[in-house]
Coordinates of N, CA, C and O in Angstrom, one line a residue:
M1 N -43.7 -3.0 9.3 CA -44.1 -2.8 7.9 C -44.3 -4.2 7.2 O -43.7 -5.2 7.6
T2 N -45.3 -4.2 6.3 CA -45.4 -5.5 5.5 C -44.4 -5.7 4.4 O -43.8 -4.7 4.1
T3 N -44.4 -6.8 3.9 CA -43.5 -7.1 2.9 C -43.8 -6.3 1.6 O -42.9 -5.8 1.0
E4 N -45.0 -5.9 1.4 CA -45.4 -5.2 0.2 C -44.8 -3.7 0.3 O -44.3 -3.2 -0.7
F5 N -44.9 -3.2 1.5 CA -44.3 -1.8 1.7 C -42.7 -1.9 1.6 O -42.1 -1.0 1.0
N6 N -42.1 -2.9 2.1 CA -40.6 -3.0 2.1 C -40.2 -3.1 0.6 O -39.2 -2.6 0.2
E7 N -41.0 -3.8 -0.3 CA -40.7 -3.9 -1.7 C -40.7 -2.5 -2.4 O -40.0 -2.3 -3.4
L8 N -41.5 -1.6 -1.9 CA -41.7 -0.3 -2.5 C -40.6 0.7 -2.1 O -40.4 1.7 -2.8
L9 N -39.9 0.4 -1.1 CA -38.8 1.2 -0.6 C -37.7 1.3 -1.6 O -37.2 0.3 -2.1
P10 N -37.2 2.5 -2.0 CA -36.1 2.6 -3.0 C -34.7 2.3 -2.4 O -33.7 2.6 -3.0
I11 N -34.6 1.7 -1.2 CA -33.3 1.5 -0.6 C -32.9 0.0 -0.7 O -33.7 -0.9 -0.4
S12 N -31.7 -0.2 -1.2 CA -31.3 -1.7 -1.3 C -30.9 -2.1 0.1 O -30.4 -1.3 0.9
P13 N -30.8 -3.4 0.3 CA -30.4 -4.0 1.6 C -29.0 -3.7 1.9 O -28.5 -3.7 3.0
T14 N -28.1 -3.4 0.9 CA -26.7 -3.1 1.2 C -26.5 -1.6 1.6 O -25.4 -1.3 1.9
D15 N -27.4 -0.8 1.4 CA -27.2 0.6 1.8 C -27.1 0.7 3.4 O -27.8 0.0 4.1
K16 N -26.3 1.6 3.8 CA -26.1 1.8 5.2 C -26.9 3.0 5.7 O -27.1 3.9 5.0
S17 N -27.3 2.9 7.0 CA -28.0 4.0 7.6 C -27.1 5.1 7.9 O -25.9 5.0 8.0
Q18 N -27.6 6.4 7.9 CA -26.9 7.6 8.1 C -27.5 8.4 9.3 O -28.7 8.4 9.4
I19 N -26.7 9.0 10.0 CA -27.2 10.0 11.0 C -26.5 11.3 10.7 O -25.3 11.5 10.6
W20 N -27.3 12.4 10.3 CA -26.8 13.6 9.9 C -26.9 14.5 11.2 O -27.8 14.6 11.9
I21 N -25.8 15.2 11.4 CA -25.6 16.1 12.6 C -25.5 17.5 12.0 O -24.5 17.8 11.3
I22 N -26.4 18.4 12.3 CA -26.3 19.8 11.7 C -26.5 20.8 13.0 O -27.3 20.6 13.8
G23 N -25.6 21.8 13.0 CA -25.6 22.7 14.0 C -24.3 23.7 13.9 O -23.7 23.7 12.9
T24 N -24.0 24.4 14.9 CA -22.9 25.2 14.9 C -21.7 24.3 14.9 O -21.8 23.1 15.2
R25 N -20.5 24.7 14.6 CA -19.3 23.9 14.6 C -19.1 23.2 15.9 O -18.8 22.1 16.0
E26 N -19.3 24.0 17.0 CA -19.1 23.5 18.3 C -20.2 22.4 18.7 O -19.7 21.4 19.3
Q27 N -21.3 22.6 18.3 CA -22.4 21.6 18.5 C -22.1 20.3 17.8 O -22.3 19.2 18.4
V28 N -21.7 20.4 16.5 CA -21.4 19.3 15.8 C -20.3 18.5 16.4 O -20.4 17.2 16.5
L29 N -19.2 19.2 16.7 CA -18.0 18.5 17.3 C -18.4 17.9 18.7 O -18.0 16.8 19.0
H30 N -19.2 18.6 19.5 CA -19.6 18.0 20.8 C -20.5 16.8 20.6 O -20.3 15.8 21.3
T31 N -21.4 16.8 19.6 CA -22.1 15.6 19.4 C -21.4 14.4 18.8 O -21.6 13.3 19.2
I32 N -20.4 14.7 17.9 CA -19.5 13.6 17.5 C -18.8 13.0 18.7 O -18.7 11.7 18.9
N33 N -18.3 13.9 19.6 CA -17.5 13.3 20.8 C -18.6 12.5 21.7 O -18.1 11.5 22.3
E34 N -19.8 13.0 21.8 CA -20.8 12.4 22.7 C -21.1 11.1 22.1 O -21.2 10.1 22.9
F35 N -21.3 10.9 20.8 CA -21.6 9.6 20.1 C -20.4 8.7 20.4 O -20.7 7.5 20.6
Y36 N -19.2 9.1 20.3 CA -18.1 8.3 20.5 C -18.0 7.7 22.0 O -17.8 6.6 22.3
V37 N -18.2 8.7 22.9 CA -18.2 8.3 24.3 C -19.3 7.4 24.7 O -19.1 6.4 25.5
K38 N -20.5 7.6 24.2 CA -21.6 6.7 24.5 C -21.6 5.4 23.6 O -22.6 4.6 23.7
R39 N -20.6 5.2 22.8 CA -20.4 4.0 21.9 C -21.5 3.9 20.9 O -21.8 2.8 20.5
I40 N -22.1 5.0 20.4 CA -23.0 4.9 19.3 C -22.2 4.7 18.1 O -22.6 4.1 17.1
A41 N -21.0 5.4 18.0 CA -20.1 5.2 17.0 C -18.8 4.6 17.6 O -18.3 5.1 18.6
T42 N -18.3 3.5 17.1 CA -17.1 2.9 17.6 C -15.8 3.6 17.3 O -14.8 3.3 17.9
D43 N -15.8 4.4 16.3 CA -14.6 5.1 15.8 C -15.0 6.5 15.2 O -16.0 6.6 14.5
R44 N -14.2 7.5 15.5 CA -14.4 8.8 15.0 C -14.3 8.9 13.4 O -14.8 9.8 12.8
V45 N -13.6 7.9 12.9 CA -13.4 7.8 11.4 C -14.7 7.6 10.7 O -14.8 7.9 9.5
K46 N -15.7 7.1 11.3 CA -16.9 6.8 10.7 C -17.8 8.1 10.4 O -18.7 8.0 9.7
F47 N -17.3 9.2 10.9 CA -17.9 10.4 10.7 C -17.2 11.2 9.5 O -16.0 11.1 9.3
T48 N -18.0 11.8 8.7 CA -17.5 12.6 7.6 C -16.8 13.9 8.1 O -17.2 14.3 9.3
P49 N -15.9 14.5 7.4 CA -15.3 15.8 8.0 C -16.4 16.8 8.1 O -17.5 16.7 7.5
I50 N -16.2 17.7 9.1 CA -17.2 18.8 9.3 C -17.1 19.7 8.2 O -16.0 20.3 7.9
I51 N -18.2 20.0 7.5 CA -18.3 20.9 6.4 C -19.4 21.9 6.5 O -20.3 21.6 7.3
P52 N -19.3 23.0 5.9 CA -20.4 24.0 5.9 C -21.7 23.3 5.4 O -21.7 22.7 4.4
A53 N -22.8 23.6 6.1 CA -24.1 23.1 5.7 C -24.8 24.2 4.8 O -24.4 25.3 4.8
P54 N -25.8 23.8 4.1 CA -26.5 24.8 3.2 C -27.3 25.8 4.0 O -28.2 26.5 3.4
F55 N -27.2 25.8 5.3 CA -27.9 26.8 6.1 C -26.9 27.8 6.6 O -25.8 27.4 7.0
E56 N -27.3 29.0 6.7 CA -26.3 30.1 7.1 C -25.8 29.8 8.6 O -26.5 29.7 9.5
G57 N -24.5 29.8 8.6 CA -23.9 29.7 10.0 C -23.9 28.3 10.5 O -23.5 28.1 11.7
K58 N -24.3 27.3 9.8 CA -24.4 26.0 10.3 C -23.4 25.0 9.6 O -22.9 25.3 8.5
Y59 N -23.0 24.0 10.3 CA -22.1 23.0 9.8 C -22.6 21.6 9.9 O -23.6 21.5 10.6
M60 N -22.1 20.6 9.3 CA -22.7 19.3 9.3 C -21.6 18.2 9.2 O -20.5 18.5 8.7
S61 N -22.0 17.1 9.7 CA -21.2 15.9 9.6 C -22.2 14.7 9.5 O -23.4 14.8 10.0
V62 N -21.7 13.6 8.9 CA -22.7 12.5 8.7 C -21.9 11.2 9.4 O -20.8 11.0 9.0
L63 N -22.7 10.5 10.1 CA -22.2 9.2 10.7 C -22.8 8.1 9.8 O -24.0 8.1 9.6
V64 N -21.9 7.3 9.1 CA -22.4 6.2 8.3 C -22.2 5.0 9.2 O -21.2 4.7 9.6
R65 N -23.3 4.3 9.4 CA -23.3 3.1 10.3 C -23.4 1.9 9.4 O -23.9 1.7 8.4

């Protein structure tokens, strides 16, 4: 991207990237464990608690990097 486009983005440089995990409770837990084992996340504390998602029967967690 050019500097002009970067200036138009509403995100400040101090904001952190997020990875949203949405699925069944088992899928979300499995993905959290997989991210930890593959060292995408260095600590499980970086994930938010698993909460119900706004989709029926789905749960979610967010990894803040």
